[in-house]
Structures are given as structure tokens and as C-alpha cells.
Coordinates of C-alpha atoms in Angstrom, one line a residue:
G836 CA -5.0 48.0 -48.3
I837 CA -5.8 46.0 -51.1
I838 CA -7.1 46.3 -54.5
V839 CA -9.2 43.6 -55.6
D840 CA -10.2 43.9 -59.2
K841 CA -12.2 40.9 -61.3
G842 CA -11.4 42.5 -64.6
G843 CA -14.7 42.7 -66.1
F844 CA -16.2 46.0 -65.4
A845 CA -17.2 48.4 -68.4
W846 CA -14.8 51.3 -67.7
G847 CA -15.3 52.9 -70.9
A848 CA -19.1 53.6 -70.6
G849 CA -18.8 56.8 -69.8
K850 CA -19.6 57.4 -66.3
H851 CA -15.6 57.6 -64.9
P852 CA -13.5 60.7 -66.2
L853 CA -10.6 59.4 -65.5
Y854 CA -11.2 56.3 -67.7
D855 CA -13.2 58.5 -70.4
E856 CA -11.1 61.6 -70.8
P857 CA -7.6 61.5 -72.3
D858 CA -4.4 61.2 -69.6
T859 CA -1.9 63.8 -70.6
S860 CA 0.5 61.9 -69.0
Y861 CA 0.4 59.0 -71.2
S862 CA 0.3 61.0 -74.5
G863 CA -3.6 61.4 -74.2
L864 CA -4.6 57.7 -73.8
R865 CA -8.1 57.2 -72.3
W866 CA -7.7 54.1 -70.4
G867 CA -11.4 52.9 -70.9
H868 CA -11.6 53.1 -74.8
D869 CA -8.1 53.0 -76.3
L870 CA -6.2 49.9 -75.2
P871 CA -6.4 46.8 -77.1
E872 CA -9.5 44.5 -77.0
S873 CA -7.4 41.7 -75.0
L874 CA -6.3 44.3 -72.3
A875 CA -9.6 46.6 -71.8
P876 CA -11.1 44.6 -69.1
L877 CA -7.8 45.2 -67.3
S878 CA -8.0 49.1 -67.6
Y879 CA -8.6 49.7 -64.3
I880 CA -6.2 47.6 -62.6
L881 CA -3.4 48.8 -65.5
R882 CA -4.0 52.6 -64.6
A883 CA -3.3 51.4 -60.9
R884 CA -0.5 50.1 -61.6
T885 CA 1.4 52.7 -63.4
V886 CA 0.1 56.3 -62.8
P887 CA 0.0 55.8 -58.7
L888 CA 3.0 53.8 -59.1
R889 CA 4.6 56.5 -61.2
N890 CA 3.0 59.6 -58.8
L891 CA 3.2 58.4 -55.7
G892 CA 6.0 55.7 -55.3
A893 CA 3.3 52.8 -54.6
C894 CA 6.0 50.3 -53.9
M895 CA 8.3 49.3 -51.0
S896 CA 11.6 49.8 -50.8
P897 CA 14.5 47.2 -51.3
D898 CA 15.3 47.2 -47.3
N899 CA 11.4 47.1 -46.6
A900 CA 11.1 44.2 -49.2
W901 CA 14.5 42.5 -47.4
I902 CA 12.7 42.7 -43.7
I903 CA 9.3 41.2 -45.1
I904 CA 10.9 38.6 -46.8
Q905 CA 13.1 37.7 -43.8
G906 CA 10.0 38.0 -41.4
I907 CA 8.4 35.5 -44.0
E908 CA 10.9 32.8 -44.3
T909 CA 11.7 32.9 -40.5
L910 CA 7.8 32.6 -39.6
S911 CA 7.6 29.0 -39.3
L912 CA 10.6 28.9 -36.9
R913 CA 9.1 31.9 -34.8
M914 CA 5.5 30.3 -34.6
E915 CA 7.3 26.8 -33.4
R916 CA 8.6 29.1 -30.2
H917 CA 5.1 30.9 -29.8
C918 CA 3.3 27.7 -29.5
E919 CA 6.0 26.2 -27.2
N920 CA 6.0 29.0 -25.2
A921 CA 1.9 29.1 -25.0
M922 CA 1.7 25.6 -23.9
K923 CA 3.8 25.8 -20.9
V924 CA 2.1 29.4 -20.0
A925 CA -1.2 27.4 -20.2
E926 CA -0.2 24.5 -18.1
H927 CA 1.3 27.0 -15.5
L928 CA -1.7 29.2 -15.0
K929 CA -4.0 25.8 -14.9
A930 CA -1.9 24.9 -11.6
H931 CA -1.5 28.7 -10.4
P932 CA -4.0 29.1 -7.6
S933 CA -4.5 32.7 -8.5
V934 CA -6.0 31.6 -11.9
S935 CA -10.0 30.2 -11.8
W936 CA -10.1 28.9 -15.3
V937 CA -7.7 28.8 -18.3
R938 CA -8.8 28.2 -22.2
Y939 CA -6.0 26.9 -24.7
P940 CA -6.7 24.7 -27.5
G941 CA -3.5 22.6 -27.0
L942 CA -4.3 21.5 -23.5
P943 CA -6.2 18.3 -23.6
D944 CA -9.4 19.2 -21.8
D945 CA -10.0 22.2 -23.6
K946 CA -13.3 21.8 -25.5
Q947 CA -11.3 23.2 -28.9
H948 CA -8.3 20.3 -28.3
E949 CA -9.8 17.8 -30.6
K950 CA -9.7 20.8 -33.7
A951 CA -6.5 22.1 -32.7
Q952 CA -5.0 18.4 -33.5
K953 CA -7.0 18.4 -36.6
Y954 CA -6.3 21.8 -37.9
L955 CA -3.0 22.8 -35.9
K956 CA -1.1 19.5 -35.9
G957 CA -1.1 19.4 -32.0
T958 CA -0.2 22.6 -31.4
G959 CA -2.3 25.6 -30.0
G960 CA -1.3 28.8 -31.4
P961 CA -0.3 31.8 -29.2
M962 CA -3.3 33.0 -27.5
V963 CA -3.9 31.8 -24.0
V964 CA -7.0 33.4 -22.1
F965 CA -7.6 32.7 -18.2
G966 CA -9.6 34.3 -15.7
V967 CA -7.9 36.0 -12.4
N968 CA -9.2 34.5 -9.3
A969 CA -10.4 37.4 -7.1
S970 CA -13.2 38.5 -5.3
D971 CA -13.1 41.9 -7.4
A972 CA -11.9 40.4 -10.6
K973 CA -12.4 43.3 -12.8
K974 CA -10.5 45.0 -10.5
A975 CA -7.6 42.6 -10.2
G976 CA -7.7 42.0 -13.6
Q977 CA -6.5 45.5 -14.2
E978 CA -4.0 45.6 -11.7
F979 CA -2.4 42.3 -13.1
I980 CA -2.2 44.3 -16.5
D981 CA -0.8 47.7 -14.6
S982 CA 1.7 45.3 -12.8
L983 CA 3.2 43.3 -15.8
G984 CA 6.9 44.4 -16.9
L985 CA 8.0 41.8 -19.7
F986 CA 4.4 42.0 -21.5
S987 CA 3.2 44.8 -23.5
H988 CA -0.4 46.1 -22.9
V989 CA -1.5 46.4 -26.2
A990 CA -4.8 45.5 -28.2
N991 CA -3.4 43.8 -31.0
V992 CA -2.1 40.0 -31.2
G993 CA 0.4 37.9 -33.0
D994 CA 3.4 40.0 -32.0
A995 CA 7.1 38.5 -31.5
R996 CA 6.7 40.0 -28.0
S997 CA 4.4 38.9 -25.2
L998 CA 1.2 41.0 -25.3
A999 CA -1.7 41.1 -22.4
I1000 CA -4.9 43.3 -22.5
H1001 CA -8.0 43.0 -19.8
P1002 CA -10.9 43.3 -22.3
A1003 CA -13.5 44.5 -19.3
S1004 CA -11.7 47.3 -18.3
T1005 CA -10.5 48.2 -22.1
T1006 CA -11.8 47.2 -25.3
H1007 CA -14.9 46.0 -24.0
S1008 CA -15.4 48.8 -21.0
Q1009 CA -18.7 50.2 -22.3
M1010 CA -20.5 46.9 -21.7
N1011 CA -22.1 45.8 -18.2
E1012 CA -21.7 42.4 -16.4
E1013 CA -24.3 40.7 -18.5
Q1014 CA -23.1 41.8 -22.0
L1015 CA -19.7 41.0 -20.9
E1016 CA -20.8 37.6 -20.3
G1017 CA -22.5 37.0 -23.3
A1018 CA -19.9 38.7 -25.6
G1019 CA -17.5 35.9 -23.9
C1020 CA -15.3 38.2 -22.1
P1021 CA -16.3 38.1 -18.5
S1022 CA -14.8 41.0 -16.0
D1023 CA -12.1 38.3 -15.1
M1024 CA -10.7 37.5 -18.4
V1025 CA -7.3 38.3 -19.4
R1026 CA -6.1 37.8 -23.3
L1027 CA -2.4 37.0 -23.5
S1028 CA -0.8 36.5 -26.7
I1029 CA 2.7 34.6 -26.3
G1030 CA 5.9 35.9 -27.6
I1031 CA 9.2 34.1 -28.3
E1032 CA 11.1 35.3 -25.4
S1033 CA 12.6 33.1 -22.6
I1034 CA 9.8 31.1 -21.1
E1035 CA 11.3 31.7 -17.9
D1036 CA 11.3 35.6 -17.8
I1037 CA 7.6 35.2 -19.4
L1038 CA 6.3 32.7 -16.1
A1039 CA 8.2 35.0 -14.0
D1040 CA 6.3 38.3 -14.8
L1041 CA 2.8 36.6 -14.7
D1042 CA 3.6 34.9 -11.4
Q1043 CA 4.7 38.5 -10.1
A1044 CA 1.7 40.4 -11.7
L1045 CA -0.9 37.9 -10.4
E1046 CA 0.7 38.0 -6.8
K1047 CA 0.4 41.6 -6.8
A1048 CA -3.1 41.6 -8.8
T1049 CA -4.5 39.2 -6.1
N1050 CA -2.9 40.5 -2.8
S1051 CA -3.5 43.9 -3.0

């Protein structure tokens, strides 16, 4: 979580004991009353940065900080691979006989392509959405997910790994067909978050799962 403090609240108005009563751990300082005038508006955030930091260790370890910095500094490289792989997946699925439709803003005929050109510099991001072409689309969607090997079946997106989910049988399973359509999650829809693995491995996993899902 995060703390957002504008720095303009009257913490010394007598309604907040933590800021009205003496803090014995800081020589009896009353955070809402005893700070210099220039610091008084910052009484909340100053206390948040001192007392919890001291008592709870509310800061990351050096190892965690280094790992996060490594992630931030290599994000642009990973995104190039995400987008490159996602485009190849979208193109592959668009030509697949077991797929009825594909949505990916990087595709020239996608209705969001123009915006992708404008805001994403021609890339489409890592998200690819498609429909399984089967008489019982909901069942086929579930079997597709169950048949995946490389992809992880989770609801989040944006991982370095490739992820997949069938909303109609998981996150939106309490909706009926009409509600699913209205929410933009028809029964045949599968959502992919394409990772940075080898594209050959990604496509092979999708192909074998589609074959099992549509020929069972």
C-alpha cells in the first residue's frame, strides 16, 4: 500500500490522540502541536516516516531493493520481448482453425490498432484475447486451460511467464450467458498474458492445448 498525504490537515485539533498526546518514545513530543510552524502541516507524514519505520522496520532490505532496481532497469528490454512474442501469438491464432476470433491491438485490423499506433508506438502490449472455436465453447475453454503446460493458470497479468485464464469458468463463473456477453467475456473467450519464453515453446503449447480442447 501507499500513503498519500496532502500536508494540509489539522492534526492538532484535539481529535487524534496520537498527535495530541505526548509521545514518550520521542521525549514527550506532541506531533500535532510541538513541531516548528514550517513542519506542522507535515506532522502526519513525519510521524509515519519515523515511528513505524523504527518500530516495524518499514523499509525494504538491501537485497530486495537491488532486485527491484534490476527489474526496473531491465523492464524496457522485457517489454520488447513481451510485445514481439504477443504479436506472433496473435498472428498465429488468427490463422488457427480452432480459433474463431482474436483481439490484439497490434494487429492491423483490430479496432484499437490506431490507438496502439498512437499511444504504444506501434506495439500491442503482452495481452492477447481469443475465442475457442467449438460447439460447446465453455467446455472447450476449460479443457484448453487444463491442457496447457507452459502457461500458468492464474488471474493476474504482466508476469515474465506466460499466463492464461478462461473467465467464463473462473473469474466470471457466476454470470449467465447474457451477462457474460454484456461484460465482454463471452463463454469462448480465453485471455493470455504472453511472457518472454521462447516463442516456439509458447506456440507449441497453445497448439497442443487447442487440439485437445477442440477434438475431445
